[in-house]
Amino acid sequence: MCIAWFINLGTRWPICDCLIAFYSSGYPLEKAESYATLRKPFLVNELEPQHLLHDRRKVYEQLEKYGIPVPRYALVNREVPYQELDYFIEEEDFVEVHGNRFWKPFVEKPVHGDDHSIMIYYPSSAGGGMKELFRKVGNRSSEFHPDVRRVRREGSYIYEEFMPTGGTDVKVYTVGPEYAHAEARKSPVVDGVVMRNPDGKEVRYPVLLTPNEKQMAREVCIAFRQAVCGFDLLRCEGRSYVCDVNGWSFVKNSYKYYDDAACVLRKMFLEAKAPHLSSAIPPILPWKVNEPVQPTEGLTRQGSGLGTFGQSEELRCVIAVMRHGDRTPKQKVKLKVTEEKLLNLMLKYNGGRPRAETKLKSAVQLQDLLDATRILVPRSRPGRESDSEAEDFEHAEKLRQVKAVLEEGGHFSGIYRKVQLKPLKWVKVTKSTGDEEERPVEALMVLKYGGVLTHAGRKQAEELGRYFRNNMYPGEGTGLLRLHSTYRHDLKIYSSDEGRVQMSAAAFAKGLLDLEGQLTPILVSLVSKDSSMLDGLDNASIEMEEAKARLNEIIKSGSKMIHSNGSSDCPWMADGVGLPPNASELLPKLVKLTKKVTEQVRQLAKDEDEDLAETNPYDVIPPYDQAKALGKTNIDVDRIAAGLPCGSEGFLLMYARWRKLERDLYNERKERFDITQIPDVYDSCKYDLLHNAHLNLEGLDELFKVAQLLADGVIPNEYGINPKQKLKIGSKIARRLLGKLLIDLRNTREEAISVAELKSSQDQVSKSTKTEKEDKDYPPKLFIKADDTRRSSTTSDISMDQDDDDDKETQYRLDPKYANVKTPERHVRTRLYFTSESHIHSLMNVLRYCNLDESLQGEDSLVCHSALERLYKTKELDYMSYIVLRMFENTAVALEDPKRFRIELTFSRGADLSPLEKNDIEASSLHQEHTLPIMGPERLQEVGSYLTLEKMEKMIRPFAMPAEDFPPPSTPAGFTGYFAKSASVLERLVNLWPFHKNANSNGK
């Protein structure tokens, strides 16, 4: 009914039986209400409840009244702009409303439903900043503002918990309470780029709803009395929430939906105004009655790309475990402090407890420390005439280093710097009241910094993501994007707790999915943190110390103690393999060259310090912003041209880095070498050769060669001095990760079997109904409440109903009846795990030496002999090294046949190329950009060999954490939403162990 009809006719309103009226800009809703009161037509969408939709507070109130789940939220109501409210508190990483705390990331929504300026604020641990969501403008739906960290105060807002949904939004469209159609789209919180089809429409794909979501759709329809109604659904960690109700909405490009909606509306109208005709008219549109049933197309077969197993194989799963990208050297400063300002600061942030340690990570805390340090750092450097003066000088230098680290970057972020203050000594003092209390008089300050992903590291991760997109999946790059955009690609990305690992994961995701923009929104939207699975060496600390002690013995004794307990065919079986035979002779040379480089850097730092001495201590040089540096992949040309170190490191911190290495590598008083410092010397050499070659440090290339020889032997042997010890240490470090990998493989197999059985039963039904009349085709969805026809497509009821199981990962499954996709059954699972060097070594050691376990005696290794030789010669698993497991299903063999599922193992050494390499053309080109290329994948199996999933499970199970041992999901206090659950993402844990040869697929 047009607007002019209401406006022009005044009270001369004709009678109509059924009225479709819904609010839009300029629509006279009040007149429509008056008409409905007068003529009493059947209302498709009732008019009075439409006023609720203009106020988000009332929408949430109505949803809660009907028991429909909504995100956790709180209201901030202001009568005038910028009104100060005593119940509203804002801190750096959270807001608090009436004592209800919301940690970043959180969402800020205007209370007015027509105001679409919605903000998401990100935590400092992810880089900070804010993303503004808005109505689509061109191909943009959001913009990221890295410098905005404070919330708005000019109006009233809803603050709600950010729900990590894997970068996907679900739009649900009802036509009456018994019909719901759902479509998924890329969430604007990811990169803000709107995906459009050739007609300019936003790309969306129909997805299946769970039974619980269908009930939610029914309740939304009833709660707001809107038959044709759209609402937004968030799927987060196995549960679904309604975050917005739009009122009148319909699907834009689906003829099937239009046909269904026509049938449903016709049924509504007839039942309301002509019930005697309702049962007489068939539920199918007249022109659809004789339309033949379209059989579902079979799966398009794709070979592995790296193997030759025929065209009946289909890729089912890609699992990759990766090391992070290129980083700055990790650093640590330790100093004992007695200054009252620093001791008071410790008490301020530990609750006034004199014996409790304090951790400073937030911007406010680090700013307090910087202010105190600036006052305490002496204006000029004193001489060192006596021992006590030398100690004062050393203390002042460390304070100066702390100040330089805190001033680095322009603003603070927990990803890059953290400080611990641990009380060491206490005294009792008498208070004014006469009571005694303890006061700390000395504390240990430990500042950890560095280890930041460089511009090169980000570039490496992004390029590797693109490589995976183009080479790990069928379809030459477009295949993965097509799968992902049509919700046939189940992607989950996990990261350890380290900032460089998180950012590597985000950069990889950007390249893999062809995303745009900065990394912080991608990180928060797509990456889940699981530190218990991907961090830490505590479980194997004793064994690693034993390995290092044995390694020290071998180096001191020379090659005499390297006994060959292997054969010439298997040289990797020897103790301490990889160490140079003259290691003991190389150590003094390493110390001499380290001193030479340190002295040169000292002179550069001295020159810089003399320049700084002429300025006011509070006039800080324009800082190098690390957070902004994460947004680019190019070097800072201006710093290089000015003769400064690359990145954020000044000469003072560069000298501190080398000076510490010089001191720790060799104790002159005890005449003792510390071999655990060899990897750090090698790390610093490689970093400066790659990023600071323009400083022309004499002897650095020679130092690198010596350090590399030693590091190639030391680093692999730190994870076990021989294969049996490597297996023991590896199984302890990677136990949880191995358990999760087996769960991933098992779940993929279960799902594939379910689909195969379902397809087989559908084929049988299709054959049996070929001779039946065409008018017995499936009726529309409206008339089948409990047994929706869409449910008989590709996925069973159990696999889609996530609502009663917190342990499942969120899934989005394509609805084949409404999707214009040739192969809706094809579904690929991708699991990406980003971690550190220790976990890569540990996983590789288990894969290649698992057959040495007593329970597996007589079994061949998972890794073939030629690959064992290559791994023996591979000295380093460098930045962006990775191990990939791909699982294929051979549909030409029986479901129970062990050869139904095949595992393919590959690995890459990562950026394992010397920065001194001059012959490689690609390396020379990349060297100009301070980047090293990533080596391509290498097979771990012979070409033509066949590793079954059954064999893989058998060989790995003794070292993997059983599913029932994974702890139940838990939410850390005050940190819901982003990175909230580490264990909860494991699917169907308890039911998946042990791994039986013939999995029970009943009820799937």
PDB file of N, CA, C and O in Angstrom, residues 833-863:
ATOM      1  N   TYR A 833      47.482 -23.906  13.136  1.00  0.00           N
ATOM      2  CA  TYR A 833      48.020 -23.733  14.483  1.00  0.00           C
ATOM      3  C   TYR A 833      49.336 -22.961  14.384  1.00  0.00           C
ATOM      4  O   TYR A 833      50.298 -23.456  13.781  1.00  0.00           O
ATOM      5  N   PHE A 834      49.388 -21.784  14.981  1.00  0.00           N
ATOM      6  CA  PHE A 834      50.580 -20.948  14.934  1.00  0.00           C
ATOM      7  C   PHE A 834      51.266 -20.993  16.290  1.00  0.00           C
ATOM      8  O   PHE A 834      50.637 -20.774  17.325  1.00  0.00           O
ATOM      9  N   THR A 835      52.572 -21.263  16.251  1.00  0.00           N
ATOM     10  CA  THR A 835      53.280 -21.507  17.496  1.00  0.00           C
ATOM     11  C   THR A 835      54.735 -21.073  17.355  1.00  0.00           C
ATOM     12  O   THR A 835      55.091 -20.339  16.434  1.00  0.00           O
ATOM     13  N   SER A 836      55.575 -21.549  18.244  1.00  0.00           N
ATOM     14  CA  SER A 836      56.982 -21.158  18.262  1.00  0.00           C
ATOM     15  C   SER A 836      57.868 -22.326  17.830  1.00  0.00           C
ATOM     16  O   SER A 836      57.396 -23.434  17.548  1.00  0.00           O
ATOM     17  N   GLU A 837      59.161 -22.066  17.804  1.00  0.00           N
ATOM     18  CA  GLU A 837      60.129 -23.046  17.328  1.00  0.00           C
ATOM     19  C   GLU A 837      60.058 -24.356  18.113  1.00  0.00           C
ATOM     20  O   GLU A 837      60.169 -25.444  17.542  1.00  0.00           O
ATOM     21  N   SER A 838      59.847 -24.257  19.419  1.00  0.00           N
ATOM     22  CA  SER A 838      59.861 -25.455  20.260  1.00  0.00           C
ATOM     23  C   SER A 838      58.795 -26.464  19.839  1.00  0.00           C
ATOM     24  O   SER A 838      59.054 -27.674  19.797  1.00  0.00           O
ATOM     25  N   HIS A 839      57.610 -25.990  19.512  1.00  0.00           N
ATOM     26  CA  HIS A 839      56.527 -26.904  19.142  1.00  0.00           C
ATOM     27  C   HIS A 839      56.712 -27.479  17.747  1.00  0.00           C
ATOM     28  O   HIS A 839      56.300 -28.621  17.484  1.00  0.00           O
ATOM     29  N   ILE A 840      57.328 -26.725  16.853  1.00  0.00           N
ATOM     30  CA  ILE A 840      57.614 -27.251  15.518  1.00  0.00           C
ATOM     31  C   ILE A 840      58.630 -28.389  15.617  1.00  0.00           C
ATOM     32  O   ILE A 840      58.448 -29.471  15.037  1.00  0.00           O
ATOM     33  N   HIS A 841      59.714 -28.168  16.366  1.00  0.00           N
ATOM     34  CA  HIS A 841      60.716 -29.229  16.569  1.00  0.00           C
ATOM     35  C   HIS A 841      60.084 -30.448  17.242  1.00  0.00           C
ATOM     36  O   HIS A 841      60.333 -31.589  16.842  1.00  0.00           O
ATOM     37  N   SER A 842      59.271 -30.197  18.255  1.00  0.00           N
ATOM     38  CA  SER A 842      58.677 -31.300  19.024  1.00  0.00           C
ATOM     39  C   SER A 842      57.749 -32.134  18.156  1.00  0.00           C
ATOM     40  O   SER A 842      57.804 -33.378  18.183  1.00  0.00           O
ATOM     41  N   LEU A 843      56.898 -31.492  17.379  1.00  0.00           N
ATOM     42  CA  LEU A 843      55.981 -32.223  16.512  1.00  0.00           C
ATOM     43  C   LEU A 843      56.738 -33.023  15.465  1.00  0.00           C
ATOM     44  O   LEU A 843      56.423 -34.199  15.213  1.00  0.00           O
ATOM     45  N   MET A 844      57.755 -32.403  14.874  1.00  0.00           N
ATOM     46  CA  MET A 844      58.539 -33.105  13.860  1.00  0.00           C
ATOM     47  C   MET A 844      59.252 -34.310  14.455  1.00  0.00           C
ATOM     48  O   MET A 844      59.318 -35.395  13.841  1.00  0.00           O
ATOM     49  N   ASN A 845      59.769 -34.177  15.667  1.00  0.00           N
ATOM     50  CA  ASN A 845      60.478 -35.290  16.299  1.00  0.00           C
ATOM     51  C   ASN A 845      59.544 -36.454  16.596  1.00  0.00           C
ATOM     52  O   ASN A 845      59.933 -37.625  16.478  1.00  0.00           O
ATOM     53  N   VAL A 846      58.310 -36.169  16.971  1.00  0.00           N
ATOM     54  CA  VAL A 846      57.346 -37.255  17.209  1.00  0.00           C
ATOM     55  C   VAL A 846      57.000 -37.941  15.896  1.00  0.00           C
ATOM     56  O   VAL A 846      56.934 -39.184  15.821  1.00  0.00           O
ATOM     57  N   LEU A 847      56.777 -37.172  14.837  1.00  0.00           N
ATOM     58  CA  LEU A 847      56.412 -37.759  13.549  1.00  0.00           C
ATOM     59  C   LEU A 847      57.504 -38.686  13.022  1.00  0.00           C
ATOM     60  O   LEU A 847      57.226 -39.769  12.496  1.00  0.00           O
ATOM     61  N   ARG A 848      58.761 -38.272  13.151  1.00  0.00           N
ATOM     62  CA  ARG A 848      59.823 -39.077  12.529  1.00  0.00           C
ATOM     63  C   ARG A 848      60.356 -40.196  13.429  1.00  0.00           C
ATOM     64  O   ARG A 848      60.935 -41.159  12.933  1.00  0.00           O
ATOM     65  N   TYR A 849      60.169 -40.065  14.745  1.00  0.00           N
ATOM     66  CA  TYR A 849      60.751 -41.086  15.636  1.00  0.00           C
ATOM     67  C   TYR A 849      59.701 -41.860  16.437  1.00  0.00           C
ATOM     68  O   TYR A 849      60.047 -42.599  17.356  1.00  0.00           O
ATOM     69  N   CYS A 850      58.417 -41.722  16.103  1.00  0.00           N
ATOM     70  CA  CYS A 850      57.370 -42.378  16.899  1.00  0.00           C
ATOM     71  C   CYS A 850      57.525 -43.891  16.916  1.00  0.00           C
ATOM     72  O   CYS A 850      57.155 -44.553  17.896  1.00  0.00           O
ATOM     73  N   ASN A 851      58.089 -44.478  15.854  1.00  0.00           N
ATOM     74  CA  ASN A 851      58.212 -45.934  15.793  1.00  0.00           C
ATOM     75  C   ASN A 851      59.258 -46.474  16.764  1.00  0.00           C
ATOM     76  O   ASN A 851      59.388 -47.693  16.927  1.00  0.00           O
ATOM     77  N   LEU A 852      60.034 -45.581  17.423  1.00  0.00           N
ATOM     78  CA  LEU A 852      61.027 -46.029  18.391  1.00  0.00           C
ATOM     79  C   LEU A 852      60.417 -46.348  19.745  1.00  0.00           C
ATOM     80  O   LEU A 852      61.087 -46.910  20.611  1.00  0.00           O
ATOM     81  N   ASP A 853      59.153 -45.999  19.936  1.00  0.00           N
ATOM     82  CA  ASP A 853      58.489 -46.298  21.195  1.00  0.00           C
ATOM     83  C   ASP A 853      58.309 -47.813  21.341  1.00  0.00           C
ATOM     84  O   ASP A 853      58.069 -48.532  20.359  1.00  0.00           O
ATOM     85  N   GLU A 854      58.417 -48.290  22.578  1.00  0.00           N
ATOM     86  CA  GLU A 854      58.339 -49.728  22.819  1.00  0.00           C
ATOM     87  C   GLU A 854      57.019 -50.322  22.344  1.00  0.00           C
ATOM     88  O   GLU A 854      56.963 -51.460  21.870  1.00  0.00           O
ATOM     89  N   SER A 855      55.940 -49.556  22.459  1.00  0.00           N
ATOM     90  CA  SER A 855      54.621 -50.076  22.076  1.00  0.00           C
ATOM     91  C   SER A 855      54.470 -50.203  20.563  1.00  0.00           C
ATOM     92  O   SER A 855      53.518 -50.821  20.088  1.00  0.00           O
ATOM     93  N   LEU A 856      55.394 -49.607  19.798  1.00  0.00           N
ATOM     94  CA  LEU A 856      55.274 -49.604  18.329  1.00  0.00           C
ATOM     95  C   LEU A 856      56.468 -50.286  17.665  1.00  0.00           C
ATOM     96  O   LEU A 856      56.771 -50.029  16.504  1.00  0.00           O
ATOM     97  N   GLN A 857      57.138 -51.161  18.411  1.00  0.00           N
ATOM     98  CA  GLN A 857      58.315 -51.837  17.857  1.00  0.00           C
ATOM     99  C   GLN A 857      57.936 -52.656  16.642  1.00  0.00           C
ATOM    100  O   GLN A 857      56.905 -53.328  16.619  1.00  0.00           O
ATOM    101  N   GLY A 858      58.744 -52.563  15.622  1.00  0.00           N
ATOM    102  CA  GLY A 858      58.492 -53.301  14.390  1.00  0.00           C
ATOM    103  C   GLY A 858      57.740 -52.482  13.362  1.00  0.00           C
ATOM    104  O   GLY A 858      57.654 -52.889  12.194  1.00  0.00           O
ATOM    105  N   GLU A 859      57.182 -51.356  13.758  1.00  0.00           N
ATOM    106  CA  GLU A 859      56.463 -50.492  12.817  1.00  0.00           C
ATOM    107  C   GLU A 859      57.457 -49.592  12.082  1.00  0.00           C
ATOM    108  O   GLU A 859      58.479 -49.186  12.627  1.00  0.00           O
ATOM    109  N   ASP A 860      57.149 -49.302  10.835  1.00  0.00           N
ATOM    110  CA  ASP A 860      57.957 -48.347  10.084  1.00  0.00           C
ATOM    111  C   ASP A 860      57.640 -46.929  10.542  1.00  0.00           C
ATOM    112  O   ASP A 860      56.545 -46.635  11.029  1.00  0.00           O
ATOM    113  N   SER A 861      58.599 -46.034  10.338  1.00  0.00           N
ATOM    114  CA  SER A 861      58.387 -44.631  10.685  1.00  0.00           C
ATOM    115  C   SER A 861      57.329 -44.023   9.769  1.00  0.00           C
ATOM    116  O   SER A 861      57.125 -44.458   8.640  1.00  0.00           O
ATOM    117  N   LEU A 862      56.659 -43.000  10.260  1.00  0.00           N
ATOM    118  CA  LEU A 862      55.727 -42.254   9.406  1.00  0.00           C
ATOM    119  C   LEU A 862      56.469 -41.483   8.324  1.00  0.00           C
ATOM    120  O   LEU A 862      55.895 -41.118   7.303  1.00  0.00           O
ATOM    121  N   VAL A 863      57.757 -41.258   8.564  1.00  0.00           N
ATOM    122  CA  VAL A 863      58.592 -40.492   7.634  1.00  0.00           C
ATOM    123  C   VAL A 863      59.512 -41.463   6.899  1.00  0.00           C
ATOM    124  O   VAL A 863      60.167 -42.307   7.522  1.00  0.00           O
TER     125      VAL A 863
END
